[in-house]
Coordinates of C-alpha atoms and ligand atoms in Angstrom, one line a residue:
X1 CA 89.8 49.6 84.5
X2 CA 90.3 47.4 87.6
X3 CA 88.1 44.3 87.9
X4 CA 88.1 44.2 91.7
X5 CA 89.7 46.5 94.2
X6 CA 90.7 45.2 97.6
X7 CA 90.8 47.5 100.6
X8 CA 91.2 47.0 104.3
X9 CA 93.4 47.8 107.3
X10 CA 97.0 46.7 107.7
X11 CA 97.1 42.9 108.4
X12 CA 93.8 42.2 106.7
X13 CA 95.5 40.2 104.0
X14 CA 95.0 42.4 101.0
X15 CA 98.1 41.2 99.2
X16 CA 97.8 37.5 100.0
X17 CA 94.0 37.3 99.4
X18 CA 94.2 39.7 96.4
X19 CA 96.9 37.5 94.8
X20 CA 94.8 34.3 95.4
X21 CA 91.7 36.0 94.2
X22 CA 93.4 37.1 91.0
X23 CA 94.6 33.6 90.4
X24 CA 91.1 32.3 91.0
X25 CA 89.6 34.8 88.5
X26 CA 92.4 34.2 86.0
X27 CA 93.5 37.8 86.0
X28 CA 96.7 39.6 87.2
X29 CA 97.2 41.0 90.7
X30 CA 98.7 44.5 91.3
X31 CA 99.4 46.4 94.5
X32 CA 99.6 50.2 94.5
X33 CA 102.2 50.1 97.4
X34 CA 104.5 48.1 95.2
X35 CA 103.9 50.7 92.3
X36 CA 104.8 53.6 94.6
X37 CA 108.0 51.9 95.9
X38 CA 109.0 51.0 92.4
X39 CA 108.4 54.6 91.1
X40 CA 110.2 56.2 94.1
X41 CA 113.1 53.8 93.9
X42 CA 112.9 53.1 97.6
X43 CA 110.7 51.3 100.1
X44 CA 107.7 52.9 101.6
X45 CA 109.1 53.4 105.1
X46 CA 112.0 55.4 103.5
X47 CA 109.5 57.6 101.7
X48 CA 107.8 58.3 105.1
X49 CA 111.1 59.1 106.7
X50 CA 112.7 61.1 103.9
X51 CA 109.7 62.9 102.5
X52 CA 106.9 62.7 105.1
X53 CA 103.4 61.2 105.1
X54 CA 101.8 64.0 103.2
X55 CA 104.2 63.5 100.3
X56 CA 103.5 59.7 100.4
X57 CA 99.7 60.3 100.3
X58 CA 100.1 62.5 97.2
X59 CA 102.2 59.7 95.5
X60 CA 99.5 57.3 96.6
X61 CA 96.6 59.2 95.1
X62 CA 98.4 59.4 91.8
X63 CA 99.3 55.7 91.9
X64 CA 95.8 54.7 92.6
X65 CA 94.3 56.9 89.9
X66 CA 96.7 55.4 87.4
X67 CA 96.3 51.8 88.5
X68 CA 92.5 51.9 88.6
X69 CA 92.4 53.2 85.1
X70 CA 94.9 50.9 83.5
X71 CA 94.9 47.6 85.4
X72 CA 92.3 45.1 84.3
X73 CA 92.8 42.6 87.2
X74 CA 92.6 42.6 91.0
X75 CA 94.1 45.7 92.6
X76 CA 95.0 46.1 96.2
X77 CA 95.2 49.6 97.7
X78 CA 97.4 50.6 100.7
X79 CA 95.4 50.7 104.0
X80 CA 95.2 54.5 104.1
X81 CA 94.4 55.1 100.4
X82 CA 90.7 55.5 101.1
X83 CA 91.5 58.6 103.3
X84 CA 91.5 60.6 100.1
X85 CA 88.0 61.8 99.0
X86 CA 89.1 61.7 95.4
X87 CA 90.1 58.1 95.7
X88 CA 86.8 57.2 97.3
X89 CA 85.0 58.9 94.4
X90 CA 87.1 57.0 91.9
X91 CA 86.0 53.7 93.4
X92 CA 82.3 54.5 93.1
X93 CA 81.9 52.5 89.8
X94 CA 84.2 49.7 90.7
X95 CA 83.6 46.4 92.6
X96 CA 85.3 46.9 95.9
X97 CA 86.0 44.2 98.4
X98 CA 86.6 45.3 102.0
X99 CA 88.7 42.7 104.0
X100 CA 88.0 42.9 107.7
X101 CA 90.1 41.4 110.5
X102 CA 90.0 41.5 114.3
X103 CA 92.5 43.6 116.2
X104 CA 94.4 40.6 117.8
X105 CA 94.9 38.9 114.5
X106 CA 95.9 42.1 112.7
X107 CA 98.5 42.7 115.3
X108 CA 99.8 39.1 114.9
X109 CA 99.9 39.4 111.1
X110 CA 101.6 42.8 111.1
X111 CA 104.3 41.8 113.6
X112 CA 105.9 39.6 111.1
X113 CA 106.1 42.4 108.5
X114 CA 108.3 45.2 109.7
X115 CA 107.8 47.4 106.7
X116 CA 104.8 49.4 108.0
X117 CA 105.8 52.9 108.8
X118 CA 102.8 53.8 110.9
X119 CA 103.1 50.8 113.1
X120 CA 106.7 51.3 114.4
X121 CA 105.6 52.7 117.8
X122 CA 103.0 51.1 120.0
X123 CA 101.5 49.0 117.1
X124 CA 98.5 47.6 119.0
X125 CA 97.1 51.0 120.0
X126 CA 98.0 52.5 116.7
X127 CA 96.3 49.7 114.8
X128 CA 93.2 50.0 116.9
X129 CA 93.0 53.8 116.2
X130 CA 93.6 53.3 112.5
X131 CA 91.0 50.6 112.2
X132 CA 88.4 52.6 114.1
X133 CA 89.1 55.8 112.1
X134 CA 89.0 54.1 108.7
X135 CA 86.2 51.5 109.1
X136 CA 83.5 54.0 108.0
X137 CA 85.6 54.9 104.9
X138 CA 86.2 51.3 103.9
X139 CA 82.4 50.7 104.3
X140 CA 81.7 53.8 102.2
X141 CA 83.5 52.4 99.2
X142 CA 82.9 48.7 99.6
X143 CA 80.4 46.5 97.8
X144 CA 81.3 43.4 99.6
X145 CA 82.7 43.0 103.2
X146 CA 84.4 39.8 104.3
X147 CA 85.8 39.0 107.7
X148 CA 89.1 37.2 107.2
X149 CA 89.8 36.5 110.9
X150 CA 90.8 32.8 111.4
X151 CA 89.9 31.8 107.8
X152 CA 92.0 30.1 105.2
X153 CA 92.8 31.6 101.8
X154 CA 90.9 29.0 99.8
X155 CA 87.7 29.4 101.7
X156 CA 88.0 33.2 101.5
X157 CA 88.7 33.3 97.8
X158 CA 85.9 30.9 97.1
X159 CA 83.5 33.1 99.1
X160 CA 84.6 36.3 97.4
X161 CA 84.3 34.7 94.0
X162 CA 80.8 33.5 94.9
X163 CA 79.8 36.8 96.3
X164 CA 81.0 38.6 93.2
X165 CA 78.4 36.4 91.6
X166 CA 80.9 35.0 89.2
X167 CA 82.2 31.5 88.8
X168 CA 85.3 31.7 86.7
X169 CA 86.9 29.0 84.5
X170 CA 90.4 29.9 83.4
X171 CA 91.5 28.7 80.0
X172 CA 95.2 28.2 80.4
X173 CA 95.9 28.6 76.8
X174 CA 99.6 28.4 75.9
X175 CA 99.3 31.7 74.0
X176 CA 97.3 33.9 76.3
X177 CA 95.2 32.6 79.3
X178 CA 91.8 34.0 79.5
X179 CA 88.8 33.9 81.8
X180 CA 85.3 32.6 81.2
X181 CA 83.1 34.4 83.7
X182 CA 79.9 32.6 84.5
X183 CA 77.0 34.1 86.6
X184 CA 74.0 36.3 86.6
X185 CA 74.7 39.8 85.4
X186 CA 78.4 39.1 84.4
X187 CA 77.9 41.1 81.2
X188 CA 78.4 44.1 83.4
X189 CA 82.0 43.1 83.7
X190 CA 82.6 43.9 80.0
X191 CA 84.5 47.2 80.7
X192 CA 87.3 45.2 82.3
X193 CA 88.1 43.6 78.9
X194 CA 88.2 46.6 76.7
X195 CA 92.0 47.0 76.8
X196 CA 93.1 50.0 74.7
X197 CA 90.2 49.9 72.3
X198 CA 88.8 53.2 71.0
X199 CA 86.2 51.3 68.9
X200 CA 84.2 48.2 69.4
X201 CA 82.2 46.3 66.8
X202 CA 79.3 44.5 68.4
X203 CA 78.2 41.7 66.1
X204 CA 74.8 40.3 66.8
X205 CA 71.6 39.0 65.1
X206 CA 68.0 40.4 65.4
X207 CA 67.4 38.0 68.3
X208 CA 70.1 39.6 70.3
X209 CA 69.8 43.2 69.3
X210 CA 68.6 44.4 72.6
X211 CA 71.5 42.9 74.4
X212 CA 73.9 44.2 71.8
X213 CA 72.6 47.7 72.5
X214 CA 73.2 47.2 76.2
X215 CA 76.7 45.9 75.5
X216 CA 77.3 49.0 73.5
X217 CA 76.1 51.1 76.4
X218 CA 78.4 49.3 78.8
X219 CA 81.5 50.5 76.9
X220 CA 83.5 53.1 78.8
X221 CA 83.3 56.7 77.7
X222 CA 85.5 57.3 74.7
X223 CA 85.0 53.8 73.2
X224 CA 82.8 54.1 70.2
X225 CA 80.4 51.2 69.5
X226 CA 79.4 50.1 66.1
X227 CA 76.5 47.6 66.1
X228 CA 76.6 45.1 63.2
X229 CA 73.5 43.0 62.7
X230 CA 74.1 39.8 60.7
X231 CA 71.6 37.2 59.5
X232 CA 70.4 34.7 62.1
X233 CA 71.9 31.3 62.8
X234 CA 73.9 29.5 60.1
X235 CA 72.8 32.1 57.5
X236 CA 75.2 34.5 59.3
X237 CA 78.1 32.1 59.3
X238 CA 79.2 32.8 55.7
X239 CA 82.2 34.3 54.0
X240 CA 80.0 37.0 52.4
X241 CA 78.7 38.1 55.9
X242 CA 82.3 38.1 57.2
X243 CA 83.3 40.3 54.2
X244 CA 80.5 42.8 55.0
X245 CA 81.8 43.0 58.5
X246 CA 85.3 43.6 57.3
X247 CA 84.1 46.4 55.0
X248 CA 82.3 48.0 58.0
X249 CA 85.5 47.7 60.1
X250 CA 87.4 49.4 57.3
X251 CA 84.9 52.2 57.1
X252 CA 85.1 52.8 60.8
X253 CA 88.9 52.7 60.7
X254 CA 89.4 49.8 63.1
X255 CA 93.0 49.4 64.3
X256 CA 94.8 46.5 65.9
X257 CA 93.9 47.6 69.4
X258 CA 90.2 47.9 68.6
X259 CA 87.8 45.2 69.7
X260 CA 85.2 42.9 68.2
X261 CA 82.4 41.6 70.5
X262 CA 80.2 38.7 69.6
X263 CA 76.8 38.8 71.1
X264 CA 74.7 35.8 70.2
X265 CA 74.6 32.1 69.8
X266 CA 77.4 29.9 68.5
X267 CA 76.9 31.0 64.9
X268 CA 77.5 34.6 66.0
X269 CA 80.5 33.9 68.1
X270 CA 82.1 31.7 65.4
X271 CA 81.5 34.5 62.8
X272 CA 82.7 37.3 65.1
X273 CA 85.8 35.3 66.1
X274 CA 86.5 34.7 62.4
X275 CA 86.1 38.4 61.6
X276 CA 88.4 39.3 64.4
X277 CA 91.0 36.6 63.5
X278 CA 91.4 37.9 60.0
X279 CA 91.0 41.7 60.4
X280 CA 94.6 43.1 60.3
X281 CA 95.6 39.5 60.9
X282 CA 94.1 39.4 64.3
X283 CA 92.4 41.8 66.7
X284 CA 91.0 41.0 70.1
X285 CA 87.5 39.5 70.5
X286 CA 85.3 39.2 73.6
X287 CA 82.4 36.8 73.4
X288 CA 79.0 37.3 75.1
X289 CA 77.3 34.0 74.3
X290 CA 73.5 34.1 74.5
X291 CA 72.7 30.4 73.8
X292 CA 73.5 27.5 76.0
X293 CA 75.5 25.9 73.2
X294 CA 77.4 29.1 72.5
X295 CA 78.3 29.4 76.2
X296 CA 79.4 25.9 76.9
X297 CA 81.2 25.3 73.6
X298 CA 81.4 27.7 70.7
X299 CA 82.6 30.8 72.6
X300 CA 85.3 28.9 74.5
X301 CA 88.4 27.5 72.9
X302 CA 89.2 29.8 70.0
X303 CA 87.8 27.8 67.1
X304 CA 86.3 30.3 64.7
X305 CA 84.9 29.9 61.2
X306 CA 82.3 29.9 58.5
X307 CA 80.4 27.3 56.5
X308 CA 81.0 27.0 52.7
X309 CA 79.5 25.0 49.9
X310 CA 82.3 22.4 50.7
X311 CA 81.0 21.8 54.2
X312 CA 80.6 22.8 57.8
X313 CA 83.3 25.0 59.4
X314 CA 85.8 24.1 56.8
X315 CA 87.1 27.6 56.6
X316 CA 88.3 29.2 59.8
X317 CA 91.1 29.9 62.2
X318 CA 92.1 29.4 65.8
X319 CA 91.7 32.7 67.5
X320 CA 91.2 32.6 71.3
X321 CA 89.0 35.3 72.8
X322 CA 90.3 37.9 75.3
X323 CA 87.4 36.9 77.6
X324 CA 84.0 35.1 77.6
X325 CA 81.1 36.5 79.6
X326 CA 78.5 33.8 80.2
X327 CA 75.7 35.8 81.6
X328 CA 73.1 33.2 82.7
X329 CA 70.4 35.8 82.5
X330 CA 70.7 35.7 78.7
X331 CA 69.2 32.2 78.6
X332 CA 65.9 33.5 79.8
X333 CA 64.7 34.3 76.2
X334 CA 66.2 31.2 74.6
X335 CA 63.5 28.9 73.1
X336 CA 63.3 25.5 74.9
X337 CA 64.3 23.8 71.6
X338 CA 67.6 25.8 71.5
X339 CA 68.2 25.1 75.2
X340 CA 67.9 21.4 74.5
X341 CA 70.2 21.7 71.5
X342 CA 72.8 23.3 73.8
X343 CA 72.4 20.4 76.2
X344 CA 73.6 18.1 73.5
X345 CA 77.1 19.5 73.8
X346 CA 76.8 19.4 77.6
X347 CA 75.9 15.7 77.4
X348 CA 78.8 15.2 75.1
X349 CA 81.1 16.7 77.8
X350 CA 79.5 14.2 80.1
X351 CA 80.3 11.2 77.9
X352 CA 83.9 12.2 77.1
X353 CA 85.0 13.5 80.5
X354 CA 82.6 14.3 83.3
X355 CA 79.9 11.6 83.9
X356 CA 78.5 13.7 86.8
X357 CA 76.9 15.8 84.0
X358 CA 75.1 12.7 82.8
X359 CA 73.9 11.9 86.3
X360 CA 72.6 15.4 86.7
X361 CA 70.6 15.3 83.5
X362 CA 69.3 11.8 84.1
X363 CA 68.3 12.6 87.6
X364 CA 66.1 15.5 86.6
X365 CA 65.8 16.3 82.8
X366 CA 63.3 19.1 83.5
X367 CA 65.7 20.8 85.8
X368 CA 68.3 20.6 83.1
X369 CA 65.9 22.5 80.9
X370 CA 65.1 25.2 83.4
X371 CA 67.3 28.0 82.1
X372 CA 67.2 30.0 85.4
X373 CA 67.7 27.1 87.7
X374 CA 70.8 25.9 89.6
X375 CA 71.2 22.7 87.6
X376 CA 71.8 24.6 84.4
X377 CA 74.4 26.8 86.2
X378 CA 76.2 23.7 87.4
X379 CA 76.0 22.0 84.0
X380 CA 77.4 25.2 82.3
X381 CA 80.3 25.4 84.7
X382 CA 81.1 21.6 84.3
X383 CA 80.9 21.6 80.6
X384 CA 83.1 24.7 80.3
X385 CA 85.6 23.2 82.7
X386 CA 85.8 20.1 80.4
X387 CA 86.3 22.2 77.4
X388 CA 88.8 24.6 79.1
X389 CA 90.9 21.6 80.3
X390 CA 91.2 20.2 76.7
X391 CA 91.7 23.4 74.7
X392 CA 94.2 24.6 77.4
X393 CA 96.5 21.8 76.5
X394 CA 95.9 21.5 72.8
X395 CA 94.6 24.7 71.2
X396 CA 95.2 23.7 67.6
X397 CA 93.9 20.2 67.7
X398 CA 97.3 18.5 67.4
X399 CA 96.0 15.6 69.4
X400 CA 93.7 15.6 72.5
X401 CA 91.4 18.3 71.3
X402 CA 89.8 16.0 68.7
X403 CA 87.9 14.3 71.6
X404 CA 85.6 17.3 71.7
X405 CA 84.5 16.2 68.2
X406 CA 82.7 13.1 69.7
X407 CA 79.6 12.6 67.6
X408 CA 80.6 15.4 65.2
X409 CA 81.7 13.4 62.2
X410 CA 78.2 12.1 61.6
X411 CA 76.7 15.4 62.9
X412 CA 78.5 17.6 60.4
X413 CA 77.4 15.3 57.5
X414 CA 73.8 15.8 58.6
X415 CA 74.2 19.5 58.8
X416 CA 75.7 19.7 55.3
X417 CA 73.0 17.4 53.8
X418 CA 70.3 19.4 55.5
X419 CA 71.8 22.7 54.1
X420 CA 72.6 23.9 57.7
X421 CA 68.9 24.0 58.5
X422 CA 69.3 21.5 61.4
X423 CA 70.3 22.8 64.8
X424 CA 73.9 21.9 65.5
X425 CA 73.0 20.4 68.8
X426 CA 70.3 18.2 67.2
X427 CA 72.8 16.9 64.7
X428 CA 75.3 16.3 67.5
X429 CA 72.7 14.3 69.4
X430 CA 72.2 12.0 66.5
X431 CA 75.9 11.9 65.9
X432 CA 76.5 10.7 69.4
X433 CA 74.0 7.8 69.0
X434 CA 75.9 6.9 65.8
X435 CA 79.2 7.0 67.7
X436 CA 77.7 4.9 70.5
X437 CA 76.8 2.3 67.9
X438 CA 80.3 2.4 66.6
X439 CA 81.7 2.0 70.1
X440 CA 79.6 -1.2 70.5
X441 CA 80.3 -2.6 67.0
X442 CA 84.0 -2.1 67.4
X443 CA 84.0 -4.0 70.7
X444 CA 84.3 -1.0 73.0
X445 CA 81.8 0.1 75.5
X446 CA 78.0 -0.3 74.8
X447 CA 76.4 3.0 75.8
X448 CA 73.8 3.0 73.1
X449 CA 70.7 2.8 75.4
X450 CA 72.1 5.2 77.9
X451 CA 72.9 7.7 75.1
X452 CA 69.5 7.5 73.5
X453 CA 67.7 7.7 76.9
X454 CA 69.5 10.8 78.1
X455 CA 69.1 12.6 74.8
X456 CA 65.4 11.6 74.4
X457 CA 64.7 12.7 78.0
X458 CA 65.5 16.3 77.0
X459 CA 63.7 16.1 73.7
X460 CA 66.6 15.6 71.3
X461 CA 66.5 13.5 68.2
X462 CA 68.3 10.1 68.1
X463 CA 67.7 8.9 64.6
X464 CA 68.0 10.0 61.0
X465 CA 66.7 9.3 57.5
X466 CA 67.3 5.7 56.5
X467 CA 68.0 6.3 52.8
X468 CA 71.0 8.6 52.7
X469 CA 74.0 6.5 53.5
X470 CA 75.8 7.1 50.3
X471 CA 75.6 10.9 50.7
X472 CA 76.6 10.7 54.4
X473 CA 79.6 8.5 53.8
X474 CA 80.8 10.9 51.0
X475 CA 80.6 13.9 53.4
X476 CA 82.3 12.1 56.2
X477 CA 85.3 11.5 54.0
X478 CA 86.1 15.3 54.1
X479 CA 86.0 15.5 57.9
X480 CA 88.7 17.7 59.4
X481 CA 90.0 14.9 61.5
X482 CA 90.9 12.7 58.6
X483 CA 94.6 12.4 57.7
X484 CA 95.1 11.9 54.0
X485 CA 92.8 9.1 52.9
X486 CA 92.5 7.8 56.5
X487 CA 89.2 8.4 58.2
X488 CA 89.4 9.1 62.0
X489 CA 86.6 8.8 64.5
X490 CA 86.3 9.8 68.1
X491 CA 85.0 6.8 70.1
X492 CA 84.8 5.8 73.7
X493 CA 86.8 2.9 75.2
X494 CA 84.7 3.4 78.2
X495 CA 82.7 6.3 79.8
X496 CA 85.0 9.3 80.0
X497 CA 87.7 7.4 78.1
X498 CA 87.7 8.9 74.6
X499 CA 90.0 7.7 72.0
X500 CA 90.7 8.7 68.4
X501 CA 90.8 5.7 66.1
X502 CA 91.6 5.2 62.4
X503 CA 90.6 1.7 61.8
X504 CA 86.8 1.7 61.7
X505 CA 86.0 -0.2 58.5
X506 CA 83.4 0.8 55.9
X507 CA 81.3 -2.2 56.9
X508 CA 81.3 -1.1 60.6
X509 CA 80.3 2.5 59.6
X510 CA 77.5 1.2 57.5
X511 CA 76.3 -1.2 60.2
X512 CA 76.2 1.7 62.7
X513 CA 74.0 3.6 60.3
X514 CA 71.7 0.7 59.9
X515 CA 71.3 0.3 63.6
X516 CA 70.8 4.1 64.0
X517 CA 68.0 4.2 61.4
X518 CA 66.4 0.8 62.2
Ligands
NAD601 N1 83.7 27.2 67.7 C1 83.4 26.1 68.4 O1 84.2 25.5 69.1 C2 82.0 25.7 68.3 C3 81.5 24.7 69.2 C4 80.2 24.3 69.1 C5 79.3 24.8 68.1 N2 79.8 25.7 67.3 C6 79.0 26.3 66.3 O2 77.9 27.0 66.9 C7 76.7 27.0 66.1 C8 75.6 26.6 66.9 O3 75.4 27.4 68.0 P1 73.9 27.7 68.6 O4 73.3 26.4 68.9 O5 74.0 28.7 69.6 O6 73.1 28.2 67.3 P2 72.7 29.7 66.8 O7 73.8 30.6 67.0 O8 72.2 29.5 65.4 O9 71.5 30.0 67.8 C9 70.4 29.3 67.8 C10 69.1 30.2 67.7 O10 68.9 30.7 69.0 C11 68.8 32.2 68.8 N3 69.3 32.8 70.1 C12 70.5 32.8 70.6 N4 70.5 33.3 71.8 C13 69.2 33.7 72.1 C14 68.6 34.2 73.2 N5 69.3 34.5 74.3 N6 67.3 34.4 73.1 C15 66.6 34.1 72.0 N7 67.1 33.5 71.0 C16 68.4 33.3 71.0 C17 69.6 32.5 67.6 O11 69.3 33.8 67.2 C18 69.3 31.3 66.7 O12 68.1 31.6 66.1 C19 77.0 26.1 65.0 O13 77.4 26.9 63.8 C20 78.3 25.3 65.4 O14 79.0 24.9 64.3 C21 81.1 26.2 67.3
LIG602 O1 86.1 22.9 70.1 C1 86.3 21.8 69.5 O2 87.4 21.4 69.1 C2 85.1 21.0 69.1 O3 85.3 20.0 68.4 C3 83.8 21.4 69.7 C4 82.7 21.0 68.9 O4 81.6 20.7 69.8 C5 82.2 22.1 68.0 O5 81.0 21.7 67.4 C6 83.1 22.6 66.9 O6 82.5 23.6 66.2 C7 83.5 21.6 65.9 O7 84.6 22.0 65.3 P1 85.0 21.4 64.0 O8 86.5 21.6 64.0 O9 84.7 20.0 64.0 O10 84.3 22.1 62.9

């Protein structure tokens, strides 16, 4: 079903603004006038001349019906499409943007384009009449009305995106670009990303069961929801849980066009992504992250996986989602400790790429912990933008993507030694302090105090048990970034200047541990 439908009189900019809006939202643009001309094999003015307006309107009603049902992007309708009552009814459940324009500018804009059959004679008077007649109908169907007169495209698309309540980050993945919608209530946009699914498996934990039910109820008629509750947190991220999900998919007869939806924290989205990646060798997955960490990191970028006795995330696959719906309202029930843990990955994005993030947290740590406040919304968008930029150019961690692992070599060792009972974000916080010591010890930038201060200001741990070096070093040796026997670490040459190095000596690693635990 269409994401946004754009309506308005001739000259209001439906095609230009609709195209820019689609680009901004990371979706495809479609125009029913173009559909009609293509299907008829001739331009619209020729249809009017050869077959008459009534015939054209019949073609238009059918073109709109079809496009609304099958196009999951921005859809522009011909200026007169809303004359049909059945079309207006069709638009009742869809987000409709009405573009207004004043008469003088509409005349100017339409003069350039001669292909408008109703404006061949006395265009100014005709336009005035059409605009007056149709205004109440545009208003009847529209959710948002925007005056385009004298305004540039960028400002207009920004305003429409903001009024839709959705900030969108596009992940320009080389395989299939997808959108991360961020805003209050964006879970409602789920029906746009159903594709051809006849069934959807909604994977969740007890903590997100209410939302999972709501997600099930948002599926369009004819799409059958199967709710699959898995154990909470890391207990759910195991091969045996994945296997139970596959058994359930088999029992429900899931096919390649059916859909998996992950509703929960990072553990759920990692598991749901993995289940989707392996079922029939890959079915679509949509993520509805409910934790801050899931939203800014786990749900974006296509890394999926489970933990095994051998270690954290060692079994998995790259399987980018079809879309990610970051509904900020979902953070309302997230415990403060989990919100803080999510901020660890946000702070990481600050150190590796966007220092404004650090400034925002440092300026007001409490605001960074206020789930419903504007600072969290900005932090979420910035952190996702950092991640999208990196994974968009290196999905499979051939090079650049490793920078997202800043602090993770040590963090994953803690997680394994603690039998996955530590919060991932807590481990990453300690891991970043360890990395900051390594930065300083290896003659790079000294950000130790800044790292500790920002993490402590939001209640995150910055030290670890002093007696476990031998175990830690053993686990770090099986880190995914290592090449053969060569250990690799992500360090910082400077703030926002990450580098992957392979020459950190055993002594330097030990020295960093001693400083961390001193
Ligand atoms: N794939 C990736 O790129 C990637 C990136 C970062 C982290 N991860 C993985 O993500 C996991 C960590 O994610 P996490 O921190 O979200 O942990 P989590 O999924 O374990 O969630 C933390 C806790 O918060 C609860 N919770 C989640 N949303 C809630 C809500 N709205 N209200 C109340 N409770 C809620 C969960 O049920 C859980 O108890 C780790 O397994 C980590 O390895 C993956
Ligand atoms: O997406 C990535 O790439 C990351 O490294 C993001 C990390 O923050 C995240 O914790 C991820 O789960 C780590 O992946 P792994 O490959 O080190 O297991």
